[in-house]
mmCIF file of C-alpha atoms in Angstrom:
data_model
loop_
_atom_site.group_PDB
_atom_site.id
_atom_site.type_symbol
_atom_site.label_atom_id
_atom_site.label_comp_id
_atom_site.label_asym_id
_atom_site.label_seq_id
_atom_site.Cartn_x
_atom_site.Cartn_y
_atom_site.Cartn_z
ATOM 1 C CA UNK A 44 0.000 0.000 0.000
ATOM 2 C CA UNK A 45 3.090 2.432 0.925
ATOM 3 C CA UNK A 46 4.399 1.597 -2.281
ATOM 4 C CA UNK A 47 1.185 2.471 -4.491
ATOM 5 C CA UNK A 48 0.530 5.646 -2.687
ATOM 6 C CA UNK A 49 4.300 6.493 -3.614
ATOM 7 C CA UNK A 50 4.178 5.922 -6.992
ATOM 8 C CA UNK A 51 0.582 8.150 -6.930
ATOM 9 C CA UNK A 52 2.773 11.090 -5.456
ATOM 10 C CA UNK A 53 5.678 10.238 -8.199
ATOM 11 C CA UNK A 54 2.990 10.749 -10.503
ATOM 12 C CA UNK A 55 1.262 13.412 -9.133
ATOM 13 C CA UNK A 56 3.978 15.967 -8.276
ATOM 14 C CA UNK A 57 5.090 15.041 -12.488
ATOM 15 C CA UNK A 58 1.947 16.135 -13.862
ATOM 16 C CA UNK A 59 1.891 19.363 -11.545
ATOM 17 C CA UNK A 60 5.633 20.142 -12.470
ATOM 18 C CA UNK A 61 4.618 19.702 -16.033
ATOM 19 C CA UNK A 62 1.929 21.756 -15.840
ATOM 20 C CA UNK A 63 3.921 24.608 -14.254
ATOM 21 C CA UNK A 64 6.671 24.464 -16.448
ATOM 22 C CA UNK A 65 4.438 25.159 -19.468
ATOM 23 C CA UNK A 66 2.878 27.989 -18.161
ATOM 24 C CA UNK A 67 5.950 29.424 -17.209
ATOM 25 C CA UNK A 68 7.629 28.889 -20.876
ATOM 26 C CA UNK A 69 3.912 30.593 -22.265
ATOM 27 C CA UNK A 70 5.007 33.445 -20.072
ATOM 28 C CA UNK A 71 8.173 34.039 -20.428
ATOM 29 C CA UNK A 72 8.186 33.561 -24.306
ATOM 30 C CA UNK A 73 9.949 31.713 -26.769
ATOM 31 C CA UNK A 74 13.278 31.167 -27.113
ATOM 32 C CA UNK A 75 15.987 34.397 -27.832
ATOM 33 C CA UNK A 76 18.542 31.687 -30.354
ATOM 34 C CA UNK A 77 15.430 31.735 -32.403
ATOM 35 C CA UNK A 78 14.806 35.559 -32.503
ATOM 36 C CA UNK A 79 17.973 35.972 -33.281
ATOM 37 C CA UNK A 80 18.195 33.567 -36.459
ATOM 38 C CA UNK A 81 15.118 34.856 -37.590
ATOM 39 C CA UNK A 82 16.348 38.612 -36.997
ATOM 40 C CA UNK A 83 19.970 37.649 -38.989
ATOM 41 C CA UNK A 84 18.630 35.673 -41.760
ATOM 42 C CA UNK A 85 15.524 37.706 -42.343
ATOM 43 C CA UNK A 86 13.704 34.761 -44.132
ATOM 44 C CA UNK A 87 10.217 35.621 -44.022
ATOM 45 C CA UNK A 88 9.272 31.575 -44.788
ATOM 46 C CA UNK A 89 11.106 30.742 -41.382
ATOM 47 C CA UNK A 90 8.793 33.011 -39.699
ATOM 48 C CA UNK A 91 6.086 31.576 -40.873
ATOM 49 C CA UNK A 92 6.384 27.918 -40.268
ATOM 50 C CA UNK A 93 7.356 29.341 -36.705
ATOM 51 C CA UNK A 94 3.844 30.803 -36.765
ATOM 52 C CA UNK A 95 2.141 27.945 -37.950
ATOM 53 C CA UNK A 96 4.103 25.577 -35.078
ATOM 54 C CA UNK A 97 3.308 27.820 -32.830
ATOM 55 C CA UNK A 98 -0.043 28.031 -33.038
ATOM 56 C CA UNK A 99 -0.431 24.448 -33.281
ATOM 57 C CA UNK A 100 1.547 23.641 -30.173
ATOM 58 C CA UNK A 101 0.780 23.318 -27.047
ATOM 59 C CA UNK A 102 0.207 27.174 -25.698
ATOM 60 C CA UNK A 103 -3.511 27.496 -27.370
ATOM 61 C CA UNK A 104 -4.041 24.451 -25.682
ATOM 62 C CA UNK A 105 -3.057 25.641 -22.119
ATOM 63 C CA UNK A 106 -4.763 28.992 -22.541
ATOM 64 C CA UNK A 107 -8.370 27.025 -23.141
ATOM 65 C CA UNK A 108 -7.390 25.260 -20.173
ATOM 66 C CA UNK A 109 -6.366 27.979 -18.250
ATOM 67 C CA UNK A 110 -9.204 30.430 -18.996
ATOM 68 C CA UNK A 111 -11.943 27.401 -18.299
ATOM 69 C CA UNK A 112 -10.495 26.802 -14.746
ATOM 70 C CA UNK A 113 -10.451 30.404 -14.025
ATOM 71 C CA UNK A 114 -13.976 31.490 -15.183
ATOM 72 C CA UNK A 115 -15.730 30.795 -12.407
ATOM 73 C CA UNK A 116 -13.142 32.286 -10.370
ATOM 74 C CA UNK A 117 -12.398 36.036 -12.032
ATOM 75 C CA UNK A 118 -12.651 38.461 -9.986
ATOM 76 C CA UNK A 119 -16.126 40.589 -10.616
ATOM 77 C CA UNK A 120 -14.915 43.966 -9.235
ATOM 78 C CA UNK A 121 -13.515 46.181 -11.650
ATOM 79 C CA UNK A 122 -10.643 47.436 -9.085
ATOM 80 C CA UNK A 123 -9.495 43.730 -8.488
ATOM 81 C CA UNK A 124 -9.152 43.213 -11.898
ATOM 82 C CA UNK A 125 -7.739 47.072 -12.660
ATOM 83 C CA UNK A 126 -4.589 45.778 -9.923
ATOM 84 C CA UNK A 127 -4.461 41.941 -11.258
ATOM 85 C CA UNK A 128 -3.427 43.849 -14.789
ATOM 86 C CA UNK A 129 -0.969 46.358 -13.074
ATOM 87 C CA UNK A 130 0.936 44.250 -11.365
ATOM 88 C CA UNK A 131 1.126 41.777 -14.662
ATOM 89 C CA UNK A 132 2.192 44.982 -16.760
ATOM 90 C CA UNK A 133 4.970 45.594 -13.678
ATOM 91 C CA UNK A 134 6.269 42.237 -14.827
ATOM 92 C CA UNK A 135 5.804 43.277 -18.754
ATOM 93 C CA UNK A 136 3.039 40.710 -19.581
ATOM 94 C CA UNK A 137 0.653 42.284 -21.906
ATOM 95 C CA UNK A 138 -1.609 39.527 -23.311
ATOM 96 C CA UNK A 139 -5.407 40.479 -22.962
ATOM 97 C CA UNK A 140 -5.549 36.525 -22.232
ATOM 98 C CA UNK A 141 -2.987 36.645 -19.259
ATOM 99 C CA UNK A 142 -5.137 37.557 -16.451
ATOM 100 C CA UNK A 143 -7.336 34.454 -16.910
ATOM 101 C CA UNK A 144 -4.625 32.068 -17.476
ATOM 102 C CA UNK A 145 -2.844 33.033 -14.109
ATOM 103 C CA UNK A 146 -6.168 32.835 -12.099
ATOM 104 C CA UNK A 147 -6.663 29.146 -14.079
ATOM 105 C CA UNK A 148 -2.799 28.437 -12.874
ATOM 106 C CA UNK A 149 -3.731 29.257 -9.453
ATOM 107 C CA UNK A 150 -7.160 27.041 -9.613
ATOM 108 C CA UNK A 151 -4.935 23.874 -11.391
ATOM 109 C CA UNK A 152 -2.294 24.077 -8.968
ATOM 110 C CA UNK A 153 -4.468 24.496 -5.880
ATOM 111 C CA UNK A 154 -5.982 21.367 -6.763
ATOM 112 C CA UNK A 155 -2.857 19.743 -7.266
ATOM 113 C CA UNK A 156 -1.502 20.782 -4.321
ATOM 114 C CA UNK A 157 -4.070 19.249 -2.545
ATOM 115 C CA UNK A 158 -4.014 16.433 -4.433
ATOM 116 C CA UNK A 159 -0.737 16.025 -3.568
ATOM 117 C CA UNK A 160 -0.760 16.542 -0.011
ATOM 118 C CA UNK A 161 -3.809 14.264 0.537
ATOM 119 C CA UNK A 162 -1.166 11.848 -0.431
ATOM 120 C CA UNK A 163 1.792 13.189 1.164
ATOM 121 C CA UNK A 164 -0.505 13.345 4.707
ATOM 122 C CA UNK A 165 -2.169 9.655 3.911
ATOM 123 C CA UNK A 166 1.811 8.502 3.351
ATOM 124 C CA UNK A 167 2.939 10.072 6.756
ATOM 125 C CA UNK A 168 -0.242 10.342 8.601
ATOM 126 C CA UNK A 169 -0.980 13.600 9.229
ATOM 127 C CA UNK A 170 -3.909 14.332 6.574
ATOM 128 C CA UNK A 171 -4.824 17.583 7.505
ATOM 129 C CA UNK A 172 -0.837 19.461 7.500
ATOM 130 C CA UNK A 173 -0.412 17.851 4.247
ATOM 131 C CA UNK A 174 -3.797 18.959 2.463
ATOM 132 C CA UNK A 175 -3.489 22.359 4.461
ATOM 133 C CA UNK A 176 0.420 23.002 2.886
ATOM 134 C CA UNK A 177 -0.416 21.420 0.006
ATOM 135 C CA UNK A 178 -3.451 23.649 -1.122
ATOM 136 C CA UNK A 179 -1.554 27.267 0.079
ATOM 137 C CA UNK A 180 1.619 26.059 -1.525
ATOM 138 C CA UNK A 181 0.287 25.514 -4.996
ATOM 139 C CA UNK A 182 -1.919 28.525 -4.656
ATOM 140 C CA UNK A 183 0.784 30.687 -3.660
ATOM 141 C CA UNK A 184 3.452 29.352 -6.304
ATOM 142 C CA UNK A 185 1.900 31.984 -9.122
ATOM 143 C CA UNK A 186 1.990 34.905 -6.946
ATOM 144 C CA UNK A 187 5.541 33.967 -6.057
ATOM 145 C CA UNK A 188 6.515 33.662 -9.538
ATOM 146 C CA UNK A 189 4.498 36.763 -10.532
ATOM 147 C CA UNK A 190 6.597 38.673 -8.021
ATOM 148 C CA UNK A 191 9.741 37.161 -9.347
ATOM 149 C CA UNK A 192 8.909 38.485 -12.955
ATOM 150 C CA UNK A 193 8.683 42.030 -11.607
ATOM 151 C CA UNK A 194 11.556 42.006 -9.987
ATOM 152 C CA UNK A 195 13.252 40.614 -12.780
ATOM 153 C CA UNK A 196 11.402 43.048 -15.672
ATOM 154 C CA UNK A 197 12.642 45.901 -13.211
ATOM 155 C CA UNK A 198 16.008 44.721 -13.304
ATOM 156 C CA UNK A 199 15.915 44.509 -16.809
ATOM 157 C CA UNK A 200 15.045 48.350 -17.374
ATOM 158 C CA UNK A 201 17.546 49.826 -14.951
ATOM 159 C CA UNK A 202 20.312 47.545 -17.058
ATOM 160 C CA UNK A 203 18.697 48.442 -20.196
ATOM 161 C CA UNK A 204 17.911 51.891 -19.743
ATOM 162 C CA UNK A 205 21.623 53.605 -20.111
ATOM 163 C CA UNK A 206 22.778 51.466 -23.047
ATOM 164 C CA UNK A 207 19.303 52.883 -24.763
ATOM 165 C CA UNK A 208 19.695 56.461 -23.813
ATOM 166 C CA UNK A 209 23.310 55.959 -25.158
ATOM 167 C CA UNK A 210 21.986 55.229 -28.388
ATOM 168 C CA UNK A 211 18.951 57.553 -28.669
ATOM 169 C CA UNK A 212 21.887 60.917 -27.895
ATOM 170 C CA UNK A 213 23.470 58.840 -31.101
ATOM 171 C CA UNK A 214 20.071 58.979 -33.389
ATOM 172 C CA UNK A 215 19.285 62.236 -31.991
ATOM 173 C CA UNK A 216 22.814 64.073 -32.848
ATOM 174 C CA UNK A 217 22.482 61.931 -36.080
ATOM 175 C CA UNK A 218 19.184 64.138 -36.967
ATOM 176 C CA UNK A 219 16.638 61.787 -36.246
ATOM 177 C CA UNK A 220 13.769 62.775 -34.353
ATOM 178 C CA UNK A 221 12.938 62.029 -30.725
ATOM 179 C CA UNK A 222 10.395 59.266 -32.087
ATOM 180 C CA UNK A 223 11.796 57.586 -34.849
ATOM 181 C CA UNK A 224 15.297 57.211 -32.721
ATOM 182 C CA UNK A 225 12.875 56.019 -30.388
ATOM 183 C CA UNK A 226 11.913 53.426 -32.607
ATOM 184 C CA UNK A 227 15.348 52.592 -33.957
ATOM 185 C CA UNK A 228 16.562 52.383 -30.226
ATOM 186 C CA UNK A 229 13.614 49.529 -29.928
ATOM 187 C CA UNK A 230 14.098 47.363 -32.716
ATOM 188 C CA UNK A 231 18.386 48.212 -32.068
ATOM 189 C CA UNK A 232 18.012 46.546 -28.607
ATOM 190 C CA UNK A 233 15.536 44.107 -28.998
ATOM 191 C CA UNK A 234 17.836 41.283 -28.162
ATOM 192 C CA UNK A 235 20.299 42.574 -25.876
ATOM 193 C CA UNK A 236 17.396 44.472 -23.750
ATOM 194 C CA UNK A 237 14.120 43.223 -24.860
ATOM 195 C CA UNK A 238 11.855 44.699 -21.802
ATOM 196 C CA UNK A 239 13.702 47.919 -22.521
ATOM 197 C CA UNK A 240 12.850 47.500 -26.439
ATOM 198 C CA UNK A 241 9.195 46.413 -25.898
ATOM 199 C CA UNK A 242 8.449 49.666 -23.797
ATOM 200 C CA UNK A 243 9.652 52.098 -26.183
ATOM 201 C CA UNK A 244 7.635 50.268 -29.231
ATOM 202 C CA UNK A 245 4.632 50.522 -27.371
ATOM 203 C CA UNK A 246 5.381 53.920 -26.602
ATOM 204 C CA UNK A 247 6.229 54.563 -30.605
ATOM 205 C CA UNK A 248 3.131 53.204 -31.479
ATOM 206 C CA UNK A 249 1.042 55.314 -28.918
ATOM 207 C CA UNK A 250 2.593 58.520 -30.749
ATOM 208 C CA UNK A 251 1.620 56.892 -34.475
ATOM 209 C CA UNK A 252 -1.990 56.803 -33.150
ATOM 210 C CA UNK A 253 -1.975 60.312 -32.170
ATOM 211 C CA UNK A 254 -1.072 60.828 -28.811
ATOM 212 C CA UNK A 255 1.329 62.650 -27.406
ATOM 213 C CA UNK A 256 4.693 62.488 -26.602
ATOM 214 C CA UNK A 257 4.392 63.980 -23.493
ATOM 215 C CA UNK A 258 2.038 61.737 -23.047
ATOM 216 C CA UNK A 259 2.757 58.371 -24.204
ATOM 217 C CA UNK A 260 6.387 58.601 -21.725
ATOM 218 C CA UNK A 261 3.697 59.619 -19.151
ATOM 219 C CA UNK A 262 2.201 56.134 -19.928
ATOM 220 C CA UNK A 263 5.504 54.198 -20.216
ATOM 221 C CA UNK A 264 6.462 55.542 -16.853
ATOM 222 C CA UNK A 265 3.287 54.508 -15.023
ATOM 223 C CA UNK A 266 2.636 51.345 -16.961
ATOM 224 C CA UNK A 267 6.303 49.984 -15.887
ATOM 225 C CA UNK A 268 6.294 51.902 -12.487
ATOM 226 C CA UNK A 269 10.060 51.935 -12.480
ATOM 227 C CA UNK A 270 11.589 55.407 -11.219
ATOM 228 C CA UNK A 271 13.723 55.584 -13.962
ATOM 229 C CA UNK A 272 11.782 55.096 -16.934
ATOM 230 C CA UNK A 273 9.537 58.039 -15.064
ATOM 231 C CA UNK A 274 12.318 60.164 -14.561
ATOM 232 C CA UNK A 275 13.006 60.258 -18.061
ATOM 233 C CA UNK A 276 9.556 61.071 -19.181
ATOM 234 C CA UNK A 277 9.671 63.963 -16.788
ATOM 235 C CA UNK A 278 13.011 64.322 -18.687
ATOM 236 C CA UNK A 279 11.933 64.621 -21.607
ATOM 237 C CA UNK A 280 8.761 66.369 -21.115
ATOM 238 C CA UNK A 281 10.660 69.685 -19.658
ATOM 239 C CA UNK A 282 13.773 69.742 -22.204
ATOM 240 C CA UNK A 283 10.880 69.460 -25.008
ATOM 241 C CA UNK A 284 9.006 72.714 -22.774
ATOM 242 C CA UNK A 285 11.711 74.187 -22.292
ATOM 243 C CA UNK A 286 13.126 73.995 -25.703
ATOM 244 C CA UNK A 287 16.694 72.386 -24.343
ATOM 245 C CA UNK A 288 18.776 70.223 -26.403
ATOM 246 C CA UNK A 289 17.582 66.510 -26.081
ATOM 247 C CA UNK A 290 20.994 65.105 -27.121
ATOM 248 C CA UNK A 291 22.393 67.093 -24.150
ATOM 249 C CA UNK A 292 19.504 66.342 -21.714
ATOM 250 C CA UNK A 293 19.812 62.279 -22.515
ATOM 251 C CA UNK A 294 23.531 62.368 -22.599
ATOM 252 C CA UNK A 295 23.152 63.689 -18.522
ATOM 253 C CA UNK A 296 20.185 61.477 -17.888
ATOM 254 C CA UNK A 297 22.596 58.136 -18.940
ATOM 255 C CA UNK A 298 25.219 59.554 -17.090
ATOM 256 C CA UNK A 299 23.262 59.907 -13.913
ATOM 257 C CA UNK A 300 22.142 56.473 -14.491
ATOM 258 C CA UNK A 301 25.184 55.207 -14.344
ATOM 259 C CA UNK A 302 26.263 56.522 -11.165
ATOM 260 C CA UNK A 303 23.190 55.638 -9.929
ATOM 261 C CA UNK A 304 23.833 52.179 -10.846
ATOM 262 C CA UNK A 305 27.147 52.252 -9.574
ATOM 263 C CA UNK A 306 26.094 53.600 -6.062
ATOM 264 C CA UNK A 307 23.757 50.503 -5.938
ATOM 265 C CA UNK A 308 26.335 47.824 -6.888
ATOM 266 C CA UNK A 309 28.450 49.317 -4.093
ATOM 267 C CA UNK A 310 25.561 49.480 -1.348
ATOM 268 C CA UNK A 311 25.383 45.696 -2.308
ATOM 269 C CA UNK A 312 28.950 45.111 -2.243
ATOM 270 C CA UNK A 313 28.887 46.838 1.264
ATOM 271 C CA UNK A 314 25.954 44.996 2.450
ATOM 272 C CA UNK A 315 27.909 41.751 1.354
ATOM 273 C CA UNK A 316 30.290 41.127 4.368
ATOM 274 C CA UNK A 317 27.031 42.038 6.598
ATOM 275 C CA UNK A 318 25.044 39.036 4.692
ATOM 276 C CA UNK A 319 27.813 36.619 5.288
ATOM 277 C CA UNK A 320 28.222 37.039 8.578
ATOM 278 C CA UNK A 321 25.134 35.131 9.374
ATOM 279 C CA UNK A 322 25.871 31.750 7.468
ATOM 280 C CA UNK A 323 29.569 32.177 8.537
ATOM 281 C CA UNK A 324 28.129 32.196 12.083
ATOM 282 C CA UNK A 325 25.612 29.222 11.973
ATOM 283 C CA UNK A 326 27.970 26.999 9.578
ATOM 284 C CA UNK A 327 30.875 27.990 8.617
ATOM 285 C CA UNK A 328 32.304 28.150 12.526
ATOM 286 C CA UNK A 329 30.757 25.269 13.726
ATOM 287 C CA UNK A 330 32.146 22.758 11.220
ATOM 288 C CA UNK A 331 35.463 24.863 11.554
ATOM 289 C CA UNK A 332 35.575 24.385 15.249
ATOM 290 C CA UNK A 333 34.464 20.170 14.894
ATOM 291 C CA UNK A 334 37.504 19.703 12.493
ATOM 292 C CA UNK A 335 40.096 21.289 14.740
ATOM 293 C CA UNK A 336 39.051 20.160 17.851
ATOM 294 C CA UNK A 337 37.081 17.289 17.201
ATOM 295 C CA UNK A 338 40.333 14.900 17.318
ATOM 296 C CA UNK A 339 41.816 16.796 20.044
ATOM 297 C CA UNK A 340 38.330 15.256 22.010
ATOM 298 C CA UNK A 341 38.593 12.083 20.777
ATOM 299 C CA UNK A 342 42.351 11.610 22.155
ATOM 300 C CA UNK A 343 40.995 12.977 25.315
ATOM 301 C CA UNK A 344 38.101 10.350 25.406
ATOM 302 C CA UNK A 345 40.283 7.465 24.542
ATOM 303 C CA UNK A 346 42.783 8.312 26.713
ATOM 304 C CA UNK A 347 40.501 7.850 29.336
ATOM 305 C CA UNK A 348 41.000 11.551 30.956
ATOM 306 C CA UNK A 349 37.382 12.224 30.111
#
């Protein structure tokens, strides 16, 4: 019977696993080698059969699943779902589909974490711990991981952020315009900094359908919420009132990015030895102090002094 009700949980804990790692993959996207082939080679029949695979994969299939489990769940109030599709754009997830297919994760993996520890709890005996962990732990896993995506689209703009300024002084001093070096910037980075790249086309194509600049960086600061991308829509926004130079007004903005950037990687550095001292304390001593004195004890306890 112990033997069954492992191979249940072998099985179990697979088809959860599976299920999470292809909803992560539809979120995070497909895979940069292949942007970048398609981006060198420019063959337009590439593209398509990409298309065509693509859409007869396995991703339609997961958002049917994940929009069925999550309509009886979607949130009714217009404010719940107004924050739901902030905190996705935070992490840079755009897809009109996305909000339903993260409530249908949360459903799917609820039930398999119950699933799971009903068998986890029958296995060791203690039923209700394991359905009571099991159930808050795969609830809680997409939150986690939605959190993880801000933090790591945020990341991604304060990297990406100089290196695009850097080239927009370029286009601008070149005699583009403030938009179309915006757009050159965008489809310039796209693999280096894609979260970076995707902002400023959405901001591009705001401006084509007749809003303005001002504007559309107004939107691109609140729709990423990162201080930086504000900053330089405030930026922006004054040197264009103002009638400054933009080239002049960027060229400062990267710079004070930098340092910026700079201060932070040396608060971290700083904050390093302070980190460490914790783990060095609990482990690192210990296991020290058991290999240089640990013989020392046993000659004392053989020797009979002891």
């Amino acid at each position: 019977m112990a033997y069954e009700q492992i191979i249940l949980f072998v099985c179990i804990f697979g088809a959860v696993a599976m299920v999470a790692f292809f909803v992560s993959r539809f979120f995070m996207g497909g895979n940069k080698d292949e942007k970048l082939r398609s981006r060198l080679a420019k063959d337009e029949q590439q593209q398509a059969t990409s298309v065509v695979v693509e859409s007869q994969g396995l991703k339609p299939l997961l958002e049917r699943l994940g929009q069925a489990a999550a309509q009886p769940f979607m949130p009714s109030n217009r404010e719940k779902q107004s924050g739901m599709r902030k905190q996705l754009a935070l992490a840079g997830i755009y897809s009109p589909k996305a909000m339903k297919v993260l409530t249908g994760a949360k459903v799917i993996l609820l039930v398999g974490g119950i699933v799971g520890g009903y068998v986890i709890g029958a296995a060791t005996g203690m039923m209700l711990m394991g359905l009571s962990l099991g159930g808050i732990f795969g609830y809680l896993v997409p939150t986690l991981w939605l959190r993880q995506r801000i933090k790591g689209n945020q990341t991604q703009l304060n990297y990406g952020l100089p290196d695009a300024l850097d080239l927009m002084v370029v286009c601008v001093e070149a005699g583009l315009t403030v938009d179309a070096a915006m757009q050159r910037v965008g489809q310039e980075l796209s693999i280096a900094h894609p979260a970076i790249s995707r902002e400023l086309a959405i901001t591009h194509m705001e401006t084509r359908v007749g809003i303005s600049r001002s504007d559309s960086m107004k939107n691109m600061g609140t729709r990423t919420g990162n201080r930086a991308v504000q900053s330089l829509a405030s930026m922006l926004t004054q040197a264009e009132r103002f009638g400054t130079s933009i080239g002049q007004a960027l060229r400062i903005h990267a710079d004070t990015l930098r340092q910026h950037r700079q201060a932070a990687a040396e608060e971290m550095a700083a904050k390093a030895s302070v980190k460490m001292s914790f783990p060095l304390v609990l482990f690192i001593f210990p296991s020290t102090f058991i290999v240089l004195a640990g013989p020392t004890v046993i000659g004392l306890m053989n020797s009979g002094m002891i």
